[in-house]
Amino acid sequence: MRYLLLHPPLWRPGDVAPALETSRVEARAVGQPRDLAVADDRPTVFLLDSESRSAFPVDVMRSFVDAGGAIVALGREGETDVPEGLPTELLAGFLTHPTTPRRLLVAIRAGFREAAARAETARARGEAAQRAREIGELTRIGVALGTERDLKTLLDLILT
């Protein structure tokens, strides 16, 4: 499997299950907030249905997003916009009720793209930090070599 879709136990893939399988998406139920985590290196989306909002606190969702996951929320009947208690900065998508399987798939795929972009950004930042450390070390070595006047100490520095 290439992607991971986490969802509360009450939600069922139903009509979108064949499309998820075709797209190499593993759907996994998450019953507890502590189980909400980005798994391995796969882009991970959490599909939050309206009935399960209170079971997943904002700080848990923020940690999930900070770890590289993406959240797609489903609206309740009559909700025309993202509810006040659901921070929009944490959402990759919000679908009003009722939604169609096609709209749901589009939102889930957008979430996977966002999660993949976050993972790539984190990887690039890690590489940039590593390069900065290497350049700093090389600069320190260059300064030490350039300022040392004692030949024996200089040779020792070069060898180490």
Tab-separated table of N, CA and C in Angstrom:
chain	number	residue	atom	x	y	z
A	1	MET	N	0.840	-1.189	0.000
A	1	MET	CA	0.000	0.000	0.000
A	1	MET	C	0.884	1.252	0.000
A	2	ARG	N	0.419	2.266	-0.671
A	2	ARG	CA	1.197	3.490	-0.792
A	2	ARG	C	0.662	4.621	0.068
A	3	TYR	N	-0.607	4.590	0.429
A	3	TYR	CA	-1.237	5.655	1.207
A	3	TYR	C	-1.979	5.050	2.393
A	4	LEU	N	-2.192	5.884	3.417
A	4	LEU	CA	-2.925	5.424	4.595
A	4	LEU	C	-4.034	6.415	4.900
A	5	LEU	N	-5.252	5.906	4.988
A	5	LEU	CA	-6.423	6.707	5.349
A	5	LEU	C	-6.888	6.240	6.722
A	6	LEU	N	-6.742	7.107	7.714
A	6	LEU	CA	-7.229	6.807	9.051
A	6	LEU	C	-8.629	7.387	9.185
A	7	HIS	N	-9.490	6.692	9.925
A	7	HIS	CA	-10.858	7.177	10.099
A	7	HIS	C	-11.408	6.652	11.417
A	8	PRO	N	-12.401	7.359	11.988
A	8	PRO	CA	-13.049	6.857	13.200
A	8	PRO	C	-13.807	5.570	12.896
A	9	PRO	N	-14.021	4.731	13.905
A	9	PRO	CA	-14.693	3.448	13.677
A	9	PRO	C	-16.119	3.576	13.132
A	10	LEU	N	-16.801	4.684	13.412
A	10	LEU	CA	-18.181	4.842	12.948
A	10	LEU	C	-18.282	5.057	11.437
A	11	TRP	N	-17.248	5.616	10.842
A	11	TRP	CA	-17.267	5.887	9.412
A	11	TRP	C	-16.889	4.625	8.639
A	12	ARG	N	-17.563	4.375	7.555
A	12	ARG	CA	-17.262	3.221	6.698
A	12	ARG	C	-16.974	3.707	5.281
A	13	PRO	N	-15.969	3.107	4.613
A	13	PRO	CA	-15.627	3.533	3.249
A	13	PRO	C	-16.772	3.386	2.253
A	14	GLY	N	-17.598	2.371	2.411
A	14	GLY	CA	-18.776	2.194	1.560
A	14	GLY	C	-18.506	2.328	0.089
A	15	ASP	N	-19.136	3.338	-0.538
A	15	ASP	CA	-19.061	3.541	-1.990
A	15	ASP	C	-17.656	3.855	-2.493
A	16	VAL	N	-16.788	4.379	-1.630
A	16	VAL	CA	-15.456	4.767	-2.095
A	16	VAL	C	-14.423	3.657	-1.909
A	17	ALA	N	-14.808	2.550	-1.276
A	17	ALA	CA	-13.865	1.454	-1.011
A	17	ALA	C	-13.172	0.947	-2.279
A	18	PRO	N	-13.888	0.671	-3.371
A	18	PRO	CA	-13.195	0.199	-4.587
A	18	PRO	C	-12.183	1.213	-5.125
A	19	ALA	N	-12.529	2.491	-5.090
A	19	ALA	CA	-11.614	3.517	-5.588
A	19	ALA	C	-10.392	3.630	-4.684
A	20	LEU	N	-10.579	3.466	-3.382
A	20	LEU	CA	-9.448	3.499	-2.458
A	20	LEU	C	-8.500	2.333	-2.731
A	21	GLU	N	-9.051	1.149	-2.931
A	21	GLU	CA	-8.225	-0.021	-3.215
A	21	GLU	C	-7.461	0.149	-4.527
A	22	THR	N	-8.135	0.663	-5.538
A	22	THR	CA	-7.496	0.897	-6.832
A	22	THR	C	-6.353	1.898	-6.701
A	23	SER	N	-6.520	2.873	-5.826
A	23	SER	CA	-5.499	3.906	-5.621
A	23	SER	C	-4.444	3.506	-4.597
A	24	ARG	N	-4.449	2.255	-4.173
A	24	ARG	CA	-3.489	1.724	-3.199
A	24	ARG	C	-3.568	2.457	-1.861
A	25	VAL	N	-4.801	2.643	-1.395
A	25	VAL	CA	-5.035	3.294	-0.111
A	25	VAL	C	-5.479	2.245	0.892
A	26	GLU	N	-4.760	2.170	2.007
A	26	GLU	CA	-5.174	1.301	3.106
A	26	GLU	C	-6.036	2.132	4.048
A	27	ALA	N	-7.261	1.695	4.289
A	27	ALA	CA	-8.157	2.378	5.227
A	27	ALA	C	-8.074	1.655	6.568
A	28	ARG	N	-7.842	2.444	7.633
A	28	ARG	CA	-7.681	1.857	8.959
A	28	ARG	C	-8.478	2.663	9.979
A	29	ALA	N	-9.286	1.979	10.779
A	29	ALA	CA	-10.062	2.640	11.831
A	29	ALA	C	-9.155	3.019	12.996
A	30	VAL	N	-9.407	4.211	13.549
A	30	VAL	CA	-8.662	4.713	14.703
A	30	VAL	C	-9.686	5.029	15.783
A	31	GLY	N	-9.687	4.227	16.850
A	31	GLY	CA	-10.692	4.387	17.890
A	31	GLY	C	-10.325	5.374	18.971
A	32	GLN	N	-9.046	5.558	19.232
A	32	GLN	CA	-8.592	6.418	20.322
A	32	GLN	C	-7.703	7.542	19.785
A	33	PRO	N	-7.750	8.707	20.420
A	33	PRO	CA	-6.870	9.803	19.988
A	33	PRO	C	-5.391	9.418	20.012
A	34	ARG	N	-4.991	8.581	20.961
A	34	ARG	CA	-3.576	8.185	21.054
A	34	ARG	C	-3.134	7.361	19.845
A	35	ASP	N	-4.093	6.772	19.120
A	35	ASP	CA	-3.773	5.964	17.946
A	35	ASP	C	-3.647	6.792	16.668
A	36	LEU	N	-3.966	8.086	16.769
A	36	LEU	CA	-3.894	8.954	15.599
A	36	LEU	C	-2.445	9.366	15.391
A	37	ALA	N	-1.787	8.751	14.422
A	37	ALA	CA	-0.375	9.031	14.168
A	37	ALA	C	-0.053	8.766	12.706
A	38	VAL	N	0.935	9.496	12.218
A	38	VAL	CA	1.429	9.284	10.863
A	38	VAL	C	2.241	7.997	10.882
A	39	ALA	N	1.897	7.076	10.012
A	39	ALA	CA	2.565	5.777	9.978
A	39	ALA	C	3.660	5.768	8.930
A	40	ASP	N	4.796	5.231	9.298
A	40	ASP	CA	5.975	5.091	8.421
A	40	ASP	C	6.144	6.287	7.493
A	41	ASP	N	6.474	6.060	6.244
A	41	ASP	CA	6.721	7.166	5.318
A	41	ASP	C	5.562	7.405	4.353
A	42	ARG	N	4.435	6.770	4.608
A	42	ARG	CA	3.308	6.930	3.699
A	42	ARG	C	2.550	8.221	3.968
A	43	PRO	N	2.108	8.916	2.913
A	43	PRO	CA	1.208	10.048	3.150
A	43	PRO	C	-0.028	9.542	3.887
A	44	THR	N	-0.397	10.250	4.961
A	44	THR	CA	-1.473	9.797	5.829
A	44	THR	C	-2.520	10.891	5.981
A	45	VAL	N	-3.784	10.504	5.777
A	45	VAL	CA	-4.914	11.416	5.925
A	45	VAL	C	-5.833	10.860	7.002
A	46	PHE	N	-6.333	11.759	7.841
A	46	PHE	CA	-7.338	11.393	8.837
A	46	PHE	C	-8.660	11.972	8.382
A	47	LEU	N	-9.636	11.102	8.156
A	47	LEU	CA	-10.972	11.522	7.760
A	47	LEU	C	-11.809	11.625	9.029
A	48	LEU	N	-12.136	12.839	9.424
A	48	LEU	CA	-12.868	13.088	10.667
A	48	LEU	C	-14.339	13.290	10.360
A	49	ASP	N	-15.153	12.305	10.755
A	49	ASP	CA	-16.589	12.458	10.543
A	49	ASP	C	-17.172	13.346	11.643
A	50	SER	N	-18.352	13.882	11.391
A	50	SER	CA	-18.946	14.862	12.310
A	50	SER	C	-19.266	14.258	13.681
A	51	GLU	N	-19.616	12.985	13.733
A	51	GLU	CA	-19.974	12.352	15.001
A	51	GLU	C	-18.762	12.137	15.909
A	52	SER	N	-17.566	12.123	15.353
A	52	SER	CA	-16.363	11.806	16.132
A	52	SER	C	-15.525	13.032	16.497
A	53	ARG	N	-15.990	14.213	16.178
A	53	ARG	CA	-15.198	15.423	16.442
A	53	ARG	C	-14.801	15.553	17.903
A	54	SER	N	-15.757	15.300	18.805
A	54	SER	CA	-15.474	15.484	20.238
A	54	SER	C	-14.495	14.435	20.763
A	55	ALA	N	-14.322	13.326	20.076
A	55	ALA	CA	-13.422	12.264	20.530
A	55	ALA	C	-11.962	12.576	20.211
A	56	PHE	N	-11.727	13.519	19.302
A	56	PHE	CA	-10.360	13.853	18.887
A	56	PHE	C	-10.091	15.326	19.189
A	57	PRO	N	-9.447	15.603	20.328
A	57	PRO	CA	-9.192	16.997	20.728
A	57	PRO	C	-8.297	17.729	19.725
A	58	VAL	N	-8.401	19.040	19.744
A	58	VAL	CA	-7.649	19.878	18.822
A	58	VAL	C	-6.143	19.659	18.974
A	59	ASP	N	-5.644	19.509	20.206
A	59	ASP	CA	-4.203	19.331	20.386
A	59	ASP	C	-3.713	18.027	19.767
A	60	VAL	N	-4.545	16.989	19.791
A	60	VAL	CA	-4.186	15.710	19.162
A	60	VAL	C	-4.145	15.885	17.643
A	61	MET	N	-5.134	16.579	17.104
A	61	MET	CA	-5.156	16.812	15.657
A	61	MET	C	-3.978	17.694	15.234
A	62	ARG	N	-3.641	18.702	16.063
A	62	ARG	CA	-2.507	19.575	15.745
A	62	ARG	C	-1.204	18.769	15.716
A	63	SER	N	-1.029	17.861	16.666
A	63	SER	CA	0.165	17.003	16.687
A	63	SER	C	0.232	16.131	15.448
A	64	PHE	N	-0.916	15.604	15.032
A	64	PHE	CA	-0.983	14.776	13.828
A	64	PHE	C	-0.561	15.583	12.600
A	65	VAL	N	-1.081	16.799	12.474
A	65	VAL	CA	-0.736	17.660	11.332
A	65	VAL	C	0.738	18.058	11.401
A	66	ASP	N	1.223	18.394	12.602
A	66	ASP	CA	2.629	18.771	12.754
A	66	ASP	C	3.568	17.618	12.391
A	67	ALA	N	3.097	16.380	12.566
A	67	ALA	CA	3.906	15.209	12.227
A	67	ALA	C	3.875	14.902	10.731
A	68	GLY	N	3.055	15.641	9.973
A	68	GLY	CA	3.025	15.453	8.523
A	68	GLY	C	1.732	14.896	7.975
A	69	GLY	N	0.743	14.682	8.831
A	69	GLY	CA	-0.542	14.176	8.364
A	69	GLY	C	-1.437	15.299	7.864
A	70	ALA	N	-2.537	14.920	7.244
A	70	ALA	CA	-3.530	15.879	6.760
A	70	ALA	C	-4.904	15.428	7.242
A	71	ILE	N	-5.787	16.391	7.482
A	71	ILE	CA	-7.122	16.085	7.992
A	71	ILE	C	-8.173	16.577	7.008
A	72	VAL	N	-9.127	15.699	6.704
A	72	VAL	CA	-10.309	16.053	5.919
A	72	VAL	C	-11.499	15.836	6.842
A	73	ALA	N	-12.291	16.885	7.051
A	73	ALA	CA	-13.436	16.808	7.962
A	73	ALA	C	-14.743	16.760	7.180
A	74	LEU	N	-15.690	16.005	7.723
A	74	LEU	CA	-17.021	15.898	7.134
A	74	LEU	C	-17.995	16.728	7.970
A	75	GLY	N	-18.837	17.505	7.297
A	75	GLY	CA	-19.786	18.361	7.989
A	75	GLY	C	-21.045	17.618	8.401
A	76	ARG	N	-21.732	18.215	9.371
A	76	ARG	CA	-23.033	17.707	9.812
A	76	ARG	C	-24.108	18.261	8.889
A	77	GLU	N	-25.255	17.645	8.949
A	77	GLU	CA	-26.386	18.142	8.175
A	77	GLU	C	-26.690	19.574	8.626
A	78	GLY	N	-26.786	20.479	7.679
A	78	GLY	CA	-27.085	21.881	7.967
A	78	GLY	C	-25.850	22.752	8.127
A	79	GLU	N	-24.679	22.182	8.291
A	79	GLU	CA	-23.453	22.979	8.389
A	79	GLU	C	-23.039	23.401	6.980
A	80	THR	N	-22.955	24.679	6.784
A	80	THR	CA	-22.560	25.172	5.462
A	80	THR	C	-21.118	25.646	5.447
A	81	ASP	N	-20.495	25.704	6.633
A	81	ASP	CA	-19.119	26.166	6.735
A	81	ASP	C	-18.432	25.394	7.862
A	82	VAL	N	-17.124	25.544	7.946
A	82	VAL	CA	-16.352	24.880	8.997
A	82	VAL	C	-16.827	25.410	10.348
A	83	PRO	N	-17.188	24.524	11.282
A	83	PRO	CA	-17.667	24.984	12.589
A	83	PRO	C	-16.555	25.681	13.378
A	84	GLU	N	-16.952	26.552	14.299
A	84	GLU	CA	-16.010	27.359	15.087
A	84	GLU	C	-14.986	26.518	15.842
A	85	GLY	N	-15.369	25.380	16.388
A	85	GLY	CA	-14.465	24.574	17.197
A	85	GLY	C	-13.442	23.782	16.413
A	86	LEU	N	-13.488	23.871	15.108
A	86	LEU	CA	-12.586	23.108	14.249
A	86	LEU	C	-11.638	24.079	13.533
A	87	PRO	N	-10.383	24.186	13.990
A	87	PRO	CA	-9.463	25.167	13.401
A	87	PRO	C	-9.202	24.899	11.923
A	88	THR	N	-9.441	25.903	11.107
A	88	THR	CA	-9.291	25.734	9.659
A	88	THR	C	-7.846	25.489	9.245
A	89	GLU	N	-6.880	25.973	10.049
A	89	GLU	CA	-5.476	25.781	9.679
A	89	GLU	C	-5.056	24.320	9.769
A	90	LEU	N	-5.863	23.504	10.431
A	90	LEU	CA	-5.538	22.080	10.542
A	90	LEU	C	-6.141	21.248	9.420
A	91	LEU	N	-7.038	21.837	8.654
A	91	LEU	CA	-7.793	21.072	7.665
A	91	LEU	C	-7.219	21.170	6.262
A	92	ALA	N	-7.141	20.009	5.619
A	92	ALA	CA	-6.809	19.969	4.194
A	92	ALA	C	-8.081	20.095	3.371
A	93	GLY	N	-9.212	19.780	4.000
A	93	GLY	CA	-10.485	19.870	3.316
A	93	GLY	C	-11.645	19.757	4.281
A	94	PHE	N	-12.795	20.311	3.879
A	94	PHE	CA	-14.028	20.209	4.652
A	94	PHE	C	-15.157	19.990	3.664
A	95	LEU	N	-15.921	18.932	3.886
A	95	LEU	CA	-17.024	18.595	2.987
A	95	LEU	C	-18.351	18.773	3.707
A	96	THR	N	-19.249	19.517	3.090
A	96	THR	CA	-20.567	19.708	3.677
A	96	THR	C	-21.404	18.451	3.486
A	97	HIS	N	-22.445	18.346	4.287
A	97	HIS	CA	-23.343	17.187	4.236
A	97	HIS	C	-24.556	17.555	3.398
A	98	PRO	N	-25.033	16.715	2.549
A	98	PRO	CA	-24.466	15.420	2.168
A	98	PRO	C	-23.357	15.625	1.137
A	99	THR	N	-22.446	14.673	1.112
A	99	THR	CA	-21.383	14.723	0.116
A	99	THR	C	-21.514	13.523	-0.802
A	100	THR	N	-20.860	13.592	-1.917
A	100	THR	CA	-20.898	12.480	-2.866
A	100	THR	C	-19.593	11.702	-2.752
A	101	PRO	N	-19.594	10.441	-3.154
A	101	PRO	CA	-18.344	9.674	-3.146
A	101	PRO	C	-17.246	10.342	-3.969
A	102	ARG	N	-17.619	10.952	-5.056
A	102	ARG	CA	-16.625	11.606	-5.918
A	102	ARG	C	-15.974	12.793	-5.208
A	103	ARG	N	-16.791	13.637	-4.552
A	103	ARG	CA	-16.244	14.778	-3.802
A	103	ARG	C	-15.369	14.295	-2.657
A	104	LEU	N	-15.778	13.213	-2.018
A	104	LEU	CA	-14.998	12.648	-0.923
A	104	LEU	C	-13.634	12.180	-1.425
A	105	LEU	N	-13.613	11.483	-2.546
A	105	LEU	CA	-12.343	11.029	-3.117
A	105	LEU	C	-11.433	12.196	-3.498
A	106	VAL	N	-12.009	13.244	-4.062
A	106	VAL	CA	-11.212	14.422	-4.428
A	106	VAL	C	-10.583	15.028	-3.180
A	107	ALA	N	-11.356	15.148	-2.104
A	107	ALA	CA	-10.837	15.729	-0.860
A	107	ALA	C	-9.761	14.840	-0.244
A	108	ILE	N	-9.969	13.540	-0.271
A	108	ILE	CA	-8.980	12.620	0.285
A	108	ILE	C	-7.683	12.694	-0.518
A	109	ARG	N	-7.793	12.718	-1.830
A	109	ARG	CA	-6.590	12.821	-2.667
A	109	ARG	C	-5.859	14.140	-2.428
A	110	ALA	N	-6.615	15.217	-2.252
A	110	ALA	CA	-5.986	16.509	-1.936
A	110	ALA	C	-5.258	16.418	-0.602
A	111	GLY	N	-5.854	15.715	0.345
A	111	GLY	CA	-5.193	15.508	1.631
A	111	GLY	C	-3.900	14.731	1.485
A	112	PHE	N	-3.903	13.705	0.657
A	112	PHE	CA	-2.671	12.936	0.420
A	112	PHE	C	-1.589	13.808	-0.217
A	113	ARG	N	-1.976	14.667	-1.153
A	113	ARG	CA	-1.001	15.573	-1.769
A	113	ARG	C	-0.416	16.523	-0.724
A	114	GLU	N	-1.271	17.030	0.152
A	114	GLU	CA	-0.794	17.933	1.205
A	114	GLU	C	0.138	17.194	2.166
A	115	ALA	N	-0.227	15.983	2.553
A	115	ALA	CA	0.621	15.197	3.461
A	115	ALA	C	1.965	14.881	2.805
A	116	ALA	N	1.946	14.535	1.526
A	116	ALA	CA	3.195	14.245	0.814
A	116	ALA	C	4.067	15.493	0.716
A	117	ALA	N	3.448	16.640	0.481
A	117	ALA	CA	4.206	17.894	0.404
A	117	ALA	C	4.828	18.231	1.757
A	118	ARG	N	4.092	17.999	2.838
A	118	ARG	CA	4.644	18.250	4.179
A	118	ARG	C	5.827	17.331	4.456
A	119	ALA	N	5.699	16.071	4.075
A	119	ALA	CA	6.793	15.121	4.290
A	119	ALA	C	8.026	15.536	3.487
A	120	GLU	N	7.821	15.972	2.254
A	120	GLU	CA	8.934	16.416	1.416
A	120	GLU	C	9.580	17.671	1.992
A	121	THR	N	8.775	18.590	2.497
A	121	THR	CA	9.302	19.802	3.122
A	121	THR	C	10.134	19.459	4.347
A	122	ALA	N	9.642	18.547	5.173
A	122	ALA	CA	10.389	18.127	6.368
A	122	ALA	C	11.706	17.460	5.977
A	123	ARG	N	11.666	16.638	4.939
A	123	ARG	CA	12.886	15.980	4.471
A	123	ARG	C	13.888	17.012	3.959
A	124	ALA	N	13.422	17.982	3.180
A	124	ALA	CA	14.303	19.015	2.638
A	124	ALA	C	14.891	19.878	3.752
A	125	ARG	N	14.083	20.193	4.751
A	125	ARG	CA	14.599	20.973	5.886
A	125	ARG	C	15.667	20.189	6.638
A	126	GLY	N	15.449	18.895	6.824
A	126	GLY	CA	16.441	18.055	7.488
A	126	GLY	C	17.750	18.016	6.716
A	127	GLU	N	17.643	17.869	5.406
A	127	GLU	CA	18.845	17.869	4.563
A	127	GLU	C	19.556	19.220	4.615
A	128	ALA	N	18.799	20.311	4.593
A	128	ALA	CA	19.409	21.645	4.656
A	128	ALA	C	20.118	21.843	5.990
A	129	ALA	N	19.522	21.377	7.066
A	129	ALA	CA	20.165	21.497	8.380
A	129	ALA	C	21.446	20.680	8.422
A	130	GLN	N	21.416	19.485	7.830
A	130	GLN	CA	22.618	18.650	7.781
A	130	GLN	C	23.719	19.338	6.972
A	131	ARG	N	23.354	19.922	5.834
A	131	ARG	CA	24.341	20.629	5.007
A	131	ARG	C	24.916	21.827	5.764
A	132	ALA	N	24.081	22.523	6.504
A	132	ALA	CA	24.553	23.676	7.276
A	132	ALA	C	25.554	23.230	8.349
A	133	ARG	N	25.268	22.100	8.998
A	133	ARG	CA	26.211	21.572	9.993
A	133	ARG	C	27.535	21.197	9.333
A	134	GLU	N	27.462	20.548	8.153
A	134	GLU	CA	28.680	20.156	7.441
A	134	GLU	C	29.495	21.374	7.022
A	135	ILE	N	28.829	22.403	6.510
A	135	ILE	CA	29.532	23.623	6.100
A	135	ILE	C	30.168	24.296	7.312
A	136	GLY	N	29.457	24.313	8.417
A	136	GLY	CA	30.012	24.885	9.641
A	136	GLY	C	31.260	24.147	10.098
A	137	GLU	N	31.206	22.839	10.022
A	137	GLU	CA	32.360	22.027	10.419
A	137	GLU	C	33.539	22.256	9.474
A	138	LEU	N	33.272	22.302	8.175
A	138	LEU	CA	34.336	22.567	7.203
A	138	LEU	C	34.939	23.966	7.402
A	139	THR	N	34.105	24.919	7.706
A	139	THR	CA	34.598	26.276	7.969
A	139	THR	C	35.494	26.289	9.205
A	140	ARG	N	35.053	25.606	10.254
A	140	ARG	CA	35.853	25.524	11.475
A	140	ARG	C	37.211	24.877	11.195
A	141	ILE	N	37.209	23.809	10.410
A	141	ILE	CA	38.456	23.124	10.058
A	141	ILE	C	39.348	24.042	9.227
A	142	GLY	N	38.747	24.736	8.255
A	142	GLY	CA	39.517	25.651	7.407
A	142	GLY	C	40.165	26.763	8.208
A	143	VAL	N	39.419	27.306	9.146
A	143	VAL	CA	39.978	28.368	9.995
A	143	VAL	C	41.118	27.810	10.838
A	144	ALA	N	40.928	26.638	11.425
A	144	ALA	CA	41.974	26.027	12.251
A	144	ALA	C	43.222	25.758	11.424
A	145	LEU	N	43.045	25.241	10.213
A	145	LEU	CA	44.207	24.967	9.350
A	145	LEU	C	44.888	26.247	8.899
A	146	GLY	N	44.110	27.272	8.624
A	146	GLY	CA	44.672	28.525	8.138
A	146	GLY	C	45.388	29.336	9.196
A	147	THR	N	45.040	29.130	10.437
A	147	THR	CA	45.654	29.937	11.501
A	147	THR	C	46.798	29.222	12.220
A	148	GLU	N	46.920	27.936	12.031
A	148	GLU	CA	47.981	27.181	12.729
A	148	GLU	C	49.325	27.409	12.045
A	149	ARG	N	50.343	27.771	12.849
A	149	ARG	CA	51.666	28.051	12.302
A	149	ARG	C	52.673	26.948	12.631
A	150	ASP	N	52.381	26.162	13.631
A	150	ASP	CA	53.292	25.077	14.021
A	150	ASP	C	53.074	23.909	13.063
A	151	LEU	N	54.137	23.495	12.351
A	151	LEU	CA	54.033	22.463	11.324
A	151	LEU	C	53.547	21.130	11.886
A	152	LYS	N	54.062	20.683	13.018
A	152	LYS	CA	53.649	19.404	13.602
A	152	LYS	C	52.170	19.431	13.991
A	153	THR	N	51.735	20.508	14.625
A	153	THR	CA	50.327	20.642	14.999
A	153	THR	C	49.454	20.705	13.748
A	154	LEU	N	49.914	21.400	12.735
A	154	LEU	CA	49.177	21.485	11.470
A	154	LEU	C	48.999	20.121	10.832
A	155	LEU	N	50.069	19.336	10.808
A	155	LEU	CA	49.982	17.968	10.256
A	155	LEU	C	49.015	17.109	11.067
A	156	ASP	N	49.050	17.246	12.391
A	156	ASP	CA	48.106	16.518	13.246
A	156	ASP	C	46.663	16.922	12.936
A	157	LEU	N	46.441	18.212	12.753
A	157	LEU	CA	45.088	18.703	12.410
A	157	LEU	C	44.632	18.125	11.078
A	158	ILE	N	45.521	18.102	10.110
A	158	ILE	CA	45.159	17.566	8.789
A	158	ILE	C	44.802	16.084	8.886
A	159	LEU	N	45.545	15.346	9.662
A	159	LEU	CA	45.262	13.926	9.801
A	159	LEU	C	43.957	13.664	10.535
A	160	THR	N	43.639	14.491	11.518
A	160	THR	CA	42.390	14.262	12.245
A	160	THR	C	41.230	14.827	11.476
